[in-house]
CSV table of N, CA, C and O in Angstrom, one decimal:
chain,number,residue,atom,x,y,z
A,1,MET,N,-18.3,39.1,1.1
A,1,MET,CA,-18.0,38.3,2.3
A,1,MET,C,-17.3,37.0,1.9
A,1,MET,O,-16.3,36.7,2.5
A,2,ALA,N,-17.8,36.3,0.9
A,2,ALA,CA,-17.2,35.0,0.5
A,2,ALA,C,-15.8,35.2,0.1
A,2,ALA,O,-14.9,34.4,0.5
A,3,SER,N,-15.5,36.3,-0.6
A,3,SER,CA,-14.1,36.5,-1.1
A,3,SER,C,-13.2,36.8,0.1
A,3,SER,O,-12.0,36.4,0.1
A,4,ALA,N,-13.7,37.6,1.1
A,4,ALA,CA,-12.9,37.9,2.2
A,4,ALA,C,-12.6,36.6,3.1
A,4,ALA,O,-11.5,36.4,3.6
A,5,ILE,N,-13.6,35.8,3.2
A,5,ILE,CA,-13.4,34.5,3.9
A,5,ILE,C,-12.4,33.6,3.2
A,5,ILE,O,-11.5,33.1,3.8
A,6,HIS,N,-12.6,33.6,1.9
A,6,HIS,CA,-11.7,32.7,1.0
A,6,HIS,C,-10.2,33.2,1.2
A,6,HIS,O,-9.3,32.3,1.2
A,7,CYS,N,-10.0,34.5,1.3
A,7,CYS,CA,-8.6,35.0,1.4
A,7,CYS,C,-8.1,35.0,2.8
A,7,CYS,O,-6.9,35.4,3.0
A,8,GLY,N,-8.9,34.5,3.8
A,8,GLY,CA,-8.4,34.5,5.1
A,8,GLY,C,-8.5,35.8,5.9
A,8,GLY,O,-8.0,36.0,7.0
A,9,LEU,N,-9.3,36.8,5.3
A,9,LEU,CA,-9.5,38.0,6.0
A,9,LEU,C,-10.5,38.0,7.1
A,9,LEU,O,-10.6,38.9,7.9
A,10,LEU,N,-11.4,37.0,7.0
A,10,LEU,CA,-12.4,36.8,8.0
A,10,LEU,C,-12.3,35.3,8.5
A,10,LEU,O,-11.9,34.4,7.8
A,11,PRO,N,-12.6,35.1,9.8
A,11,PRO,CA,-12.5,33.8,10.4
A,11,PRO,C,-13.5,32.8,9.8
A,11,PRO,O,-14.6,33.2,9.4
A,12,THR,N,-13.2,31.5,9.9
A,12,THR,CA,-14.2,30.5,9.6
A,12,THR,C,-14.7,29.7,10.8
A,12,THR,O,-15.6,28.9,10.6
A,13,ASP,N,-14.2,30.0,11.9
A,13,ASP,CA,-14.6,29.3,13.1
A,13,ASP,C,-15.5,30.1,14.1
A,13,ASP,O,-15.9,29.6,15.1
A,14,ARG,N,-15.8,31.3,13.7
A,14,ARG,CA,-16.7,32.1,14.5
A,14,ARG,C,-17.3,33.2,13.7
A,14,ARG,O,-16.8,33.5,12.6
A,15,ILE,N,-18.3,33.8,14.2
A,15,ILE,CA,-19.0,35.0,13.5
A,15,ILE,C,-18.2,36.2,13.8
A,15,ILE,O,-18.0,36.6,15.0
A,16,PRO,N,-17.7,36.9,12.8
A,16,PRO,CA,-16.9,38.1,13.0
A,16,PRO,C,-17.7,39.3,13.7
A,16,PRO,O,-18.9,39.3,13.5
A,17,SER,N,-17.0,40.1,14.3
A,17,SER,CA,-17.6,41.3,15.0
A,17,SER,C,-17.9,42.4,13.9
A,17,SER,O,-17.4,42.3,12.8
A,18,HIS,N,-18.6,43.3,14.3
A,18,HIS,CA,-19.0,44.5,13.5
A,18,HIS,C,-17.7,45.1,13.0
A,18,HIS,O,-17.6,45.5,11.8
A,19,GLU,N,-16.7,45.3,13.9
A,19,GLU,CA,-15.4,46.0,13.5
A,19,GLU,C,-14.7,45.2,12.5
A,19,GLU,O,-14.0,45.7,11.6
A,20,GLU,N,-14.7,43.8,12.6
A,20,GLU,CA,-14.0,43.0,11.6
A,20,GLU,C,-14.6,43.1,10.2
A,20,GLU,O,-13.8,43.2,9.3
A,21,PHE,N,-15.9,43.2,10.2
A,21,PHE,CA,-16.5,43.5,8.8
A,21,PHE,C,-16.1,44.8,8.3
A,21,PHE,O,-15.7,44.9,7.1
A,22,LEU,N,-16.1,45.8,9.1
A,22,LEU,CA,-15.7,47.2,8.6
A,22,LEU,C,-14.3,47.3,8.2
A,22,LEU,O,-13.9,48.1,7.4
A,23,ALA,N,-13.4,46.4,8.7
A,23,ALA,CA,-12.0,46.4,8.3
A,23,ALA,C,-11.8,45.7,6.9
A,23,ALA,O,-10.7,45.8,6.4
A,24,ILE,N,-12.7,45.0,6.4
A,24,ILE,CA,-12.6,44.4,5.1
A,24,ILE,C,-12.4,45.4,4.0
A,24,ILE,O,-13.2,46.4,3.9
A,25,PRO,N,-11.4,45.3,3.1
A,25,PRO,CA,-11.3,46.2,2.0
A,25,PRO,C,-12.6,46.3,1.2
A,25,PRO,O,-13.2,45.2,1.0
A,26,TYR,N,-13.0,47.4,0.9
A,26,TYR,CA,-14.2,47.7,0.0
A,26,TYR,C,-15.5,47.5,0.7
A,26,TYR,O,-16.5,47.8,0.1
A,27,TYR,N,-15.6,47.1,1.9
A,27,TYR,CA,-16.9,46.8,2.5
A,27,TYR,C,-17.7,48.1,2.5
A,27,TYR,O,-17.4,49.0,3.2
A,28,ASP,N,-18.8,48.1,1.8
A,28,ASP,CA,-19.7,49.2,1.7
A,28,ASP,C,-19.0,50.5,1.3
A,28,ASP,O,-19.4,51.6,1.7
A,29,ARG,N,-18.0,50.3,0.5
A,29,ARG,CA,-17.3,51.5,0.0
A,29,ARG,C,-17.3,51.7,-1.5
A,29,ARG,O,-16.7,52.7,-2.0
A,30,THR,N,-17.8,50.7,-2.2
A,30,THR,CA,-17.8,50.9,-3.7
A,30,THR,C,-19.0,51.7,-4.1
A,30,THR,O,-20.1,51.7,-3.5
A,31,LEU,N,-18.8,52.5,-5.2
A,31,LEU,CA,-19.9,53.3,-5.7
A,31,LEU,C,-20.9,52.5,-6.5
A,31,LEU,O,-20.5,51.6,-7.2
A,32,PRO,N,-22.2,52.9,-6.4
A,32,PRO,CA,-23.2,52.1,-7.2
A,32,PRO,C,-22.9,52.1,-8.7
A,32,PRO,O,-23.2,51.1,-9.4
A,33,GLU,N,-22.3,53.2,-9.2
A,33,GLU,CA,-22.0,53.1,-10.7
A,33,GLU,C,-20.8,52.2,-11.0
A,33,GLU,O,-20.6,52.0,-12.2
A,34,LEU,N,-20.2,51.6,-10.1
A,34,LEU,CA,-19.1,50.7,-10.3
A,34,LEU,C,-19.6,49.2,-10.2
A,34,LEU,O,-18.7,48.3,-10.3
A,35,ILE,N,-20.9,49.0,-10.1
A,35,ILE,CA,-21.4,47.7,-10.2
A,35,ILE,C,-21.0,47.0,-11.5
A,35,ILE,O,-21.1,47.6,-12.5
A,36,GLY,N,-20.5,45.8,-11.4
A,36,GLY,CA,-20.1,45.1,-12.6
A,36,GLY,C,-18.6,45.2,-12.8
A,36,GLY,O,-18.0,44.6,-13.7
A,37,GLN,N,-17.9,45.9,-11.9
A,37,GLN,CA,-16.4,46.0,-12.0
A,37,GLN,C,-15.8,45.0,-11.1
A,37,GLN,O,-16.1,45.0,-9.9
A,38,PRO,N,-14.9,44.2,-11.5
A,38,PRO,CA,-14.3,43.2,-10.6
A,38,PRO,C,-13.2,43.9,-9.7
A,38,PRO,O,-12.5,44.8,-10.2
A,39,TYR,N,-13.2,43.4,-8.5
A,39,TYR,CA,-12.2,43.9,-7.5
A,39,TYR,C,-11.4,42.8,-7.0
A,39,TYR,O,-11.9,41.7,-6.7
A,40,LEU,N,-10.1,42.9,-6.9
A,40,LEU,CA,-9.2,41.9,-6.4
A,40,LEU,C,-9.3,42.0,-4.9
A,40,LEU,O,-8.9,43.0,-4.3
A,41,MET,N,-9.7,40.9,-4.2
A,41,MET,CA,-9.8,40.8,-2.8
A,41,MET,C,-8.4,40.4,-2.2
A,41,MET,O,-8.0,40.9,-1.2
A,42,GLY,N,-7.7,39.5,-3.0
A,42,GLY,CA,-6.4,39.0,-2.6
A,42,GLY,C,-6.2,37.7,-3.1
A,42,GLY,O,-6.7,37.3,-4.1
A,43,GLU,N,-5.3,36.9,-2.4
A,43,GLU,CA,-5.0,35.6,-2.8
A,43,GLU,C,-5.4,34.6,-1.7
A,43,GLU,O,-5.3,35.0,-0.6
A,44,ASP,N,-5.7,33.4,-2.2
A,44,ASP,CA,-6.0,32.4,-1.2
A,44,ASP,C,-4.7,31.6,-0.8
A,44,ASP,O,-3.6,32.0,-1.3
A,45,ALA,N,-4.8,30.6,0.0
A,45,ALA,CA,-3.6,29.9,0.6
A,45,ALA,C,-2.9,29.2,-0.6
A,45,ALA,O,-1.7,28.9,-0.4
A,46,ARG,N,-3.5,28.9,-1.7
A,46,ARG,CA,-2.9,28.2,-2.8
A,46,ARG,C,-2.3,29.2,-3.8
A,46,ARG,O,-1.8,28.8,-4.9
A,47,GLY,N,-2.4,30.5,-3.6
A,47,GLY,CA,-1.9,31.5,-4.5
A,47,GLY,C,-2.9,31.9,-5.6
A,47,GLY,O,-2.5,32.6,-6.6
A,48,ASN,N,-4.1,31.4,-5.5
A,48,ASN,CA,-5.1,31.8,-6.5
A,48,ASN,C,-5.6,33.2,-6.3
A,48,ASN,O,-5.9,33.6,-5.1
A,49,SER,N,-5.7,34.0,-7.3
A,49,SER,CA,-6.3,35.4,-7.2
A,49,SER,C,-7.8,35.2,-6.9
A,49,SER,O,-8.5,34.4,-7.6
A,50,VAL,N,-8.3,36.0,-6.0
A,50,VAL,CA,-9.8,36.0,-5.6
A,50,VAL,C,-10.4,37.3,-5.9
A,50,VAL,O,-9.9,38.3,-5.3
A,51,TYR,N,-11.3,37.4,-6.8
A,51,TYR,CA,-12.0,38.7,-7.1
A,51,TYR,C,-13.4,38.6,-6.6
A,51,TYR,O,-14.0,37.5,-6.4
A,52,PHE,N,-14.0,39.8,-6.5
A,52,PHE,CA,-15.5,39.8,-6.2
A,52,PHE,C,-16.0,41.0,-7.1
A,52,PHE,O,-15.3,41.8,-7.6
A,53,MET,N,-17.4,40.9,-7.3
A,53,MET,CA,-18.0,41.9,-8.2
A,53,MET,C,-19.5,42.0,-7.8
A,53,MET,O,-20.1,40.9,-7.6
A,54,GLY,N,-20.0,43.2,-7.6
A,54,GLY,CA,-21.4,43.4,-7.5
A,54,GLY,C,-22.1,43.3,-8.8
A,54,GLY,O,-21.6,43.9,-9.8
A,55,LEU,N,-23.2,42.5,-8.9
A,55,LEU,CA,-23.8,42.3,-10.2
A,55,LEU,C,-25.2,42.8,-10.3
A,55,LEU,O,-25.8,42.8,-11.3
A,56,CYS,N,-25.8,43.4,-9.2
A,56,CYS,CA,-27.1,43.9,-9.2
A,56,CYS,C,-28.1,42.9,-9.8
A,56,CYS,O,-28.1,41.8,-9.4
A,57,ASN,N,-28.9,43.3,-10.7
A,57,ASN,CA,-29.9,42.4,-11.3
A,57,ASN,C,-29.5,41.9,-12.6
A,57,ASN,O,-30.3,41.4,-13.4
A,58,GLN,N,-28.2,41.9,-12.9
A,58,GLN,CA,-27.7,41.5,-14.2
A,58,GLN,C,-26.8,40.2,-14.0
A,58,GLN,O,-25.9,40.0,-14.8
A,59,ARG,N,-27.0,39.5,-13.0
A,59,ARG,CA,-26.1,38.4,-12.6
A,59,ARG,C,-25.9,37.4,-13.8
A,59,ARG,O,-24.8,37.0,-14.1
A,60,GLN,N,-27.0,36.9,-14.4
A,60,GLN,CA,-26.8,35.9,-15.4
A,60,GLN,C,-26.2,36.4,-16.6
A,60,GLN,O,-25.3,35.8,-17.2
A,61,GLN,N,-26.5,37.6,-17.0
A,61,GLN,CA,-25.9,38.2,-18.2
A,61,GLN,C,-24.4,38.5,-18.1
A,61,GLN,O,-23.7,38.2,-19.0
A,62,ILE,N,-24.1,39.0,-16.9
A,62,ILE,CA,-22.6,39.2,-16.6
A,62,ILE,C,-21.9,37.9,-16.5
A,62,ILE,O,-20.8,37.8,-17.1
A,63,ASP,N,-22.5,36.9,-15.9
A,63,ASP,CA,-21.8,35.6,-15.8
A,63,ASP,C,-21.6,35.1,-17.2
A,63,ASP,O,-20.5,34.6,-17.5
A,64,ASN,N,-22.6,35.1,-18.1
A,64,ASN,CA,-22.4,34.7,-19.5
A,64,ASN,C,-21.3,35.4,-20.2
A,64,ASN,O,-20.5,34.9,-20.9
A,65,MET,N,-21.3,36.8,-20.0
A,65,MET,CA,-20.3,37.6,-20.7
A,65,MET,C,-18.9,37.2,-20.2
A,65,MET,O,-18.0,37.1,-21.0
A,66,ILE,N,-18.7,37.1,-18.9
A,66,ILE,CA,-17.4,36.7,-18.4
A,66,ILE,C,-16.9,35.4,-19.0
A,66,ILE,O,-15.8,35.3,-19.4
A,67,ARG,N,-17.8,34.4,-18.9
A,67,ARG,CA,-17.4,33.1,-19.5
A,67,ARG,C,-17.1,33.2,-21.0
A,67,ARG,O,-16.1,32.5,-21.4
A,68,THR,N,-17.8,33.9,-21.7
A,68,THR,CA,-17.6,34.1,-23.1
A,68,THR,C,-16.2,34.7,-23.4
A,68,THR,O,-15.4,34.3,-24.2
A,69,ILE,N,-15.9,35.8,-22.7
A,69,ILE,CA,-14.7,36.5,-22.8
A,69,ILE,C,-13.5,35.6,-22.4
A,69,ILE,O,-12.5,35.6,-23.2
A,70,LEU,N,-13.6,34.9,-21.3
A,70,LEU,CA,-12.5,34.0,-20.9
A,70,LEU,C,-12.3,32.9,-21.9
A,70,LEU,O,-11.1,32.6,-22.2
A,71,THR,N,-13.3,32.4,-22.5
A,71,THR,CA,-13.2,31.4,-23.6
A,71,THR,C,-12.5,32.0,-24.8
A,71,THR,O,-11.6,31.3,-25.4
A,72,VAL,N,-12.9,33.2,-25.2
A,72,VAL,CA,-12.3,33.8,-26.4
A,72,VAL,C,-10.8,34.0,-26.2
A,72,VAL,O,-10.0,33.8,-27.1
A,73,VAL,N,-10.4,34.4,-25.0
A,73,VAL,CA,-8.9,34.6,-24.7
A,73,VAL,C,-8.2,33.3,-24.4
A,73,VAL,O,-7.0,33.4,-24.0
A,74,GLY,N,-8.9,32.2,-24.4
A,74,GLY,CA,-8.2,30.9,-24.2
A,74,GLY,C,-8.2,30.4,-22.8
A,74,GLY,O,-7.5,29.4,-22.5
A,75,ILE,N,-9.1,30.9,-21.9
A,75,ILE,CA,-9.2,30.4,-20.6
A,75,ILE,C,-10.5,29.7,-20.5
A,75,ILE,O,-11.6,30.3,-20.6
A,76,HIS,N,-10.4,28.4,-20.3
A,76,HIS,CA,-11.6,27.6,-20.3
A,76,HIS,C,-12.0,27.1,-18.9
A,76,HIS,O,-11.2,27.2,-18.0
A,77,ASP,N,-13.2,26.6,-18.8
A,77,ASP,CA,-13.7,26.0,-17.5
A,77,ASP,C,-12.7,25.1,-17.0
A,77,ASP,O,-12.0,24.4,-17.7
A,78,GLY,N,-12.6,25.1,-15.7
A,78,GLY,CA,-11.6,24.3,-15.0
A,78,GLY,C,-10.4,25.2,-14.6
A,78,GLY,O,-9.6,24.8,-13.7
A,79,LYS,N,-10.2,26.3,-15.3
A,79,LYS,CA,-9.1,27.2,-14.9
A,79,LYS,C,-9.6,28.4,-14.0
A,79,LYS,O,-8.8,29.1,-13.5
A,80,TYR,N,-10.9,28.4,-13.8
A,80,TYR,CA,-11.5,29.5,-12.9
A,80,TYR,C,-12.8,28.9,-12.4
A,80,TYR,O,-13.4,28.0,-12.9
A,81,ILE,N,-13.2,29.6,-11.3
A,81,ILE,CA,-14.5,29.3,-10.7
A,81,ILE,C,-15.3,30.6,-10.6
A,81,ILE,O,-14.7,31.6,-10.0
A,82,LEU,N,-16.5,30.7,-11.1
A,82,LEU,CA,-17.3,31.8,-10.9
A,82,LEU,C,-18.4,31.4,-9.9
A,82,LEU,O,-19.1,30.4,-10.2
A,83,GLN,N,-18.4,32.0,-8.7
A,83,GLN,CA,-19.4,31.5,-7.7
A,83,GLN,C,-20.3,32.7,-7.3
A,83,GLN,O,-19.8,33.7,-6.9
A,84,ASP,N,-21.6,32.5,-7.4
A,84,ASP,CA,-22.6,33.4,-7.1
A,84,ASP,C,-22.9,33.3,-5.6
A,84,ASP,O,-23.4,32.3,-5.1
A,85,ALA,N,-22.6,34.4,-4.8
A,85,ALA,CA,-22.9,34.4,-3.4
A,85,ALA,C,-24.2,35.2,-3.1
A,85,ALA,O,-24.6,35.2,-1.9
A,86,PHE,N,-24.8,35.8,-4.1
A,86,PHE,CA,-25.9,36.6,-3.9
A,86,PHE,C,-27.1,35.9,-3.2
A,86,PHE,O,-27.8,36.5,-2.4
A,87,PRO,N,-27.4,34.6,-3.5
A,87,PRO,CA,-28.5,34.0,-2.8
A,87,PRO,C,-28.4,33.9,-1.3
A,87,PRO,O,-29.4,33.8,-0.6
A,88,LEU,N,-27.2,34.1,-0.8
A,88,LEU,CA,-27.0,34.2,0.7
A,88,LEU,C,-27.3,35.5,1.3
A,88,LEU,O,-27.4,35.6,2.5
A,89,ILE,N,-27.5,36.5,0.5
A,89,ILE,CA,-27.7,37.9,1.0
A,89,ILE,C,-29.2,38.0,1.5
A,89,ILE,O,-30.1,37.7,0.7
A,90,THR,N,-29.3,38.4,2.7
A,90,THR,CA,-30.7,38.5,3.3
A,90,THR,C,-31.3,39.8,3.0
A,90,THR,O,-30.7,40.8,2.6
A,91,PHE,N,-32.6,39.9,3.3
A,91,PHE,CA,-33.3,41.1,3.1
A,91,PHE,C,-32.7,42.3,3.9
A,91,PHE,O,-32.6,43.4,3.4
A,92,SER,N,-32.4,42.0,5.1
A,92,SER,CA,-31.8,43.0,6.0
A,92,SER,C,-30.5,43.5,5.4
A,92,SER,O,-30.2,44.7,5.5
A,93,THR,N,-29.7,42.7,4.8
A,93,THR,CA,-28.4,43.1,4.2
A,93,THR,C,-28.7,44.0,3.0
A,93,THR,O,-28.1,45.0,2.8
A,94,LYS,N,-29.7,43.6,2.2
A,94,LYS,CA,-30.0,44.4,1.0
A,94,LYS,C,-30.6,45.8,1.4
A,94,LYS,O,-30.2,46.8,0.9
A,95,LEU,N,-31.4,45.7,2.4
A,95,LEU,CA,-32.0,47.0,2.9
A,95,LEU,C,-30.9,47.9,3.5
A,95,LEU,O,-30.9,49.1,3.3
A,96,GLY,N,-30.0,47.3,4.3
A,96,GLY,CA,-28.9,48.0,4.8
A,96,GLY,C,-28.0,48.7,3.7
A,96,GLY,O,-27.6,49.8,3.8
A,97,GLY,N,-27.8,48.0,2.7
A,97,GLY,CA,-27.0,48.5,1.6
A,97,GLY,C,-27.7,49.7,0.9
A,97,GLY,O,-27.1,50.7,0.5
A,98,LEU,N,-29.0,49.5,0.7
A,98,LEU,CA,-29.9,50.6,0.2
A,98,LEU,C,-29.8,51.8,1.0
A,98,LEU,O,-29.6,52.9,0.5
A,99,LEU,N,-30.0,51.7,2.3
A,99,LEU,CA,-30.0,52.8,3.2
A,99,LEU,C,-28.6,53.5,3.2
A,99,LEU,O,-28.5,54.7,3.2
A,100,SER,N,-27.5,52.7,3.2
A,100,SER,CA,-26.2,53.3,3.2
A,100,SER,C,-25.9,54.0,1.9
A,100,SER,O,-25.3,55.1,1.9
A,101,LYS,N,-26.2,53.4,0.8
A,101,LYS,CA,-25.8,53.9,-0.5
A,101,LYS,C,-26.8,55.0,-1.1
A,101,LYS,O,-26.4,56.1,-1.4
A,102,ARG,N,-28.0,54.6,-1.2
A,102,ARG,CA,-29.0,55.5,-1.8
A,102,ARG,C,-29.4,56.7,-0.9
A,102,ARG,O,-29.6,57.8,-1.4
A,103,TYR,N,-29.6,56.4,0.4
A,103,TYR,CA,-30.1,57.4,1.3
A,103,TYR,C,-29.1,58.0,2.2
A,103,TYR,O,-29.4,58.8,3.1
A,104,CYS,N,-27.8,57.6,2.0
A,104,CYS,CA,-26.7,58.2,2.8
A,104,CYS,C,-26.8,58.0,4.3
A,104,CYS,O,-26.3,58.8,5.1
A,105,LEU,N,-27.5,57.0,4.7
A,105,LEU,CA,-27.7,56.6,6.1
A,105,LEU,C,-26.6,55.6,6.4
A,105,LEU,O,-27.0,54.4,6.7
A,106,THR,N,-25.4,55.9,6.3
A,106,THR,CA,-24.3,55.0,6.3
A,106,THR,C,-24.2,54.2,7.6
A,106,THR,O,-24.1,52.9,7.5
A,107,ASN,N,-24.2,54.8,8.7
A,107,ASN,CA,-24.1,54.0,10.0
A,107,ASN,C,-25.2,53.0,10.2
A,107,ASN,O,-25.0,51.9,10.5
A,108,LEU,N,-26.4,53.5,10.0
A,108,LEU,CA,-27.6,52.6,10.1
A,108,LEU,C,-27.5,51.5,9.1
A,108,LEU,O,-27.7,50.3,9.4
A,109,GLY,N,-27.3,51.9,7.8
A,109,GLY,CA,-27.2,50.9,6.7
A,109,GLY,C,-26.2,49.8,7.0
A,109,GLY,O,-26.4,48.6,6.8
A,110,ARG,N,-25.0,50.3,7.3
A,110,ARG,CA,-23.9,49.3,7.6
A,110,ARG,C,-24.2,48.4,8.7
A,110,ARG,O,-24.0,47.2,8.7
A,111,SER,N,-24.8,48.9,9.8
A,111,SER,CA,-25.1,48.1,10.9
A,111,SER,C,-26.2,47.0,10.6
A,111,SER,O,-26.1,45.9,10.9
A,112,MET,N,-27.2,47.5,9.8
A,112,MET,CA,-28.2,46.5,9.4
A,112,MET,C,-27.6,45.5,8.4
A,112,MET,O,-27.9,44.3,8.5
A,113,SER,N,-26.8,45.9,7.5
A,113,SER,CA,-26.1,45.0,6.6
A,113,SER,C,-25.3,43.9,7.3
A,113,SER,O,-25.4,42.7,7.0
A,114,ILE,N,-24.5,44.4,8.2
A,114,ILE,CA,-23.6,43.5,9.0
A,114,ILE,C,-24.5,42.5,9.8
A,114,ILE,O,-24.2,41.3,9.9
A,115,TRP,N,-25.5,43.0,10.5
A,115,TRP,CA,-26.4,42.2,11.2
A,115,TRP,C,-27.0,41.0,10.4
A,115,TRP,O,-27.0,39.9,10.8
A,116,GLY,N,-27.4,41.4,9.2
A,116,GLY,CA,-27.9,40.4,8.2
A,116,GLY,C,-26.9,39.3,7.8
A,116,GLY,O,-27.2,38.1,7.8
A,117,ILE,N,-25.6,39.8,7.6
A,117,ILE,CA,-24.6,38.9,7.2
A,117,ILE,C,-24.2,38.0,8.4
A,117,ILE,O,-24.0,36.8,8.2
A,118,GLN,N,-24.2,38.5,9.6
A,118,GLN,CA,-23.8,37.7,10.8
A,118,GLN,C,-24.8,36.6,11.0
A,118,GLN,O,-24.5,35.5,11.4
A,119,ARG,N,-26.1,36.9,10.6
A,119,ARG,CA,-27.1,35.8,10.8
A,119,ARG,C,-26.9,34.6,9.9
A,119,ARG,O,-27.3,33.5,10.2
A,120,CYS,N,-26.4,34.9,8.7
A,120,CYS,CA,-26.2,33.7,7.8
A,120,CYS,C,-24.7,33.5,7.5
A,120,CYS,O,-24.4,32.8,6.6
A,121,TYR,N,-23.8,34.0,8.4
A,121,TYR,CA,-22.4,33.8,8.2
A,121,TYR,C,-21.9,32.4,8.0
A,121,TYR,O,-21.1,32.1,7.1
A,122,PRO,N,-22.4,31.4,8.8
A,122,PRO,CA,-22.0,30.0,8.6
A,122,PRO,C,-22.3,29.5,7.1
A,122,PRO,O,-21.5,28.7,6.6
A,123,GLN,N,-23.3,30.0,6.5
A,123,GLN,CA,-23.6,29.6,5.1
A,123,GLN,C,-22.5,30.2,4.2
A,123,GLN,O,-22.2,29.5,3.2
A,124,PHE,N,-22.0,31.4,4.4
A,124,PHE,CA,-20.9,31.9,3.6
A,124,PHE,C,-19.7,31.0,3.8
A,124,PHE,O,-19.0,30.7,2.8
A,125,VAL,N,-19.4,30.7,5.0
A,125,VAL,CA,-18.2,29.8,5.3
A,125,VAL,C,-18.4,28.5,4.5
A,125,VAL,O,-17.5,28.0,3.9
A,126,GLU,N,-19.6,27.9,4.6
A,126,GLU,CA,-19.9,26.6,3.9
A,126,GLU,C,-19.7,26.8,2.4
A,126,GLU,O,-19.1,25.9,1.7
A,127,LEU,N,-20.2,27.9,1.8
A,127,LEU,CA,-20.0,28.2,0.4
A,127,LEU,C,-18.5,28.2,0.0
A,127,LEU,O,-18.1,27.6,-1.0
A,128,VAL,N,-17.7,28.9,0.8
A,128,VAL,CA,-16.3,29.0,0.6
A,128,VAL,C,-15.6,27.7,0.7
A,128,VAL,O,-14.8,27.3,-0.2
A,129,GLU,N,-16.0,26.9,1.7
A,129,GLU,CA,-15.4,25.6,1.8
A,129,GLU,C,-15.7,24.7,0.6
A,129,GLU,O,-14.9,23.9,0.1
A,130,ASN,N,-16.9,24.8,0.1
A,130,ASN,CA,-17.3,24.1,-1.1
A,130,ASN,C,-16.4,24.5,-2.3
A,130,ASN,O,-16.0,23.7,-3.1
A,131,VAL,N,-16.2,25.8,-2.5
A,131,VAL,CA,-15.4,26.3,-3.6
A,131,VAL,C,-13.9,25.8,-3.4
A,131,VAL,O,-13.3,25.3,-4.4
A,132,LYS,N,-13.4,25.8,-2.2
A,132,LYS,CA,-12.0,25.3,-2.0
A,132,LYS,C,-11.9,23.8,-2.3
A,132,LYS,O,-10.9,23.4,-2.9
A,133,ARG,N,-12.9,23.1,-2.0
A,133,ARG,CA,-12.9,21.6,-2.3
A,133,ARG,C,-12.9,21.5,-3.9
A,133,ARG,O,-12.2,20.6,-4.4
A,134,ARG,N,-13.6,22.3,-4.6
A,134,ARG,CA,-13.6,22.2,-6.0
A,134,ARG,C,-12.2,22.6,-6.6
A,134,ARG,O,-11.9,22.2,-7.7
A,135,LEU,N,-11.4,23.3,-5.9
A,135,LEU,CA,-10.1,23.7,-6.3
A,135,LEU,C,-9.1,22.6,-6.2
A,135,LEU,O,-8.0,22.7,-6.7
A,136,GLU,N,-9.4,21.7,-5.3
A,136,GLU,CA,-8.4,20.6,-5.0
A,136,GLU,C,-8.2,19.6,-6.2
A,136,GLU,O,-9.0,19.4,-7.0
């Protein structure tokens, strides 16, 4: 969600509809075995590439690995921002994802997931605004 907001694919002035969430590229469409693979969501208004990645329960290890690899190839802090949005994910969103992916109850799972995101959507917008301020 945060990457879609950051790229302007979702509004910042209101809570998106169910249909708007479903229109986001990749929303509930990535395979569980692709967790840890970065996906390009798009570019922000400043031309920065914005990626997202599902990290499951390996968030800190993958964060450390990405930072190490970027340093090795000469890209240091200040040239990128890694932002963890997982703390904003509610139980209903997690349960919805589980129902959709593991139990193939896609419609129910997506509806539950979207409902959970809608409930905390202003927090996603605030997170994105904080990241954008850090880019200035």
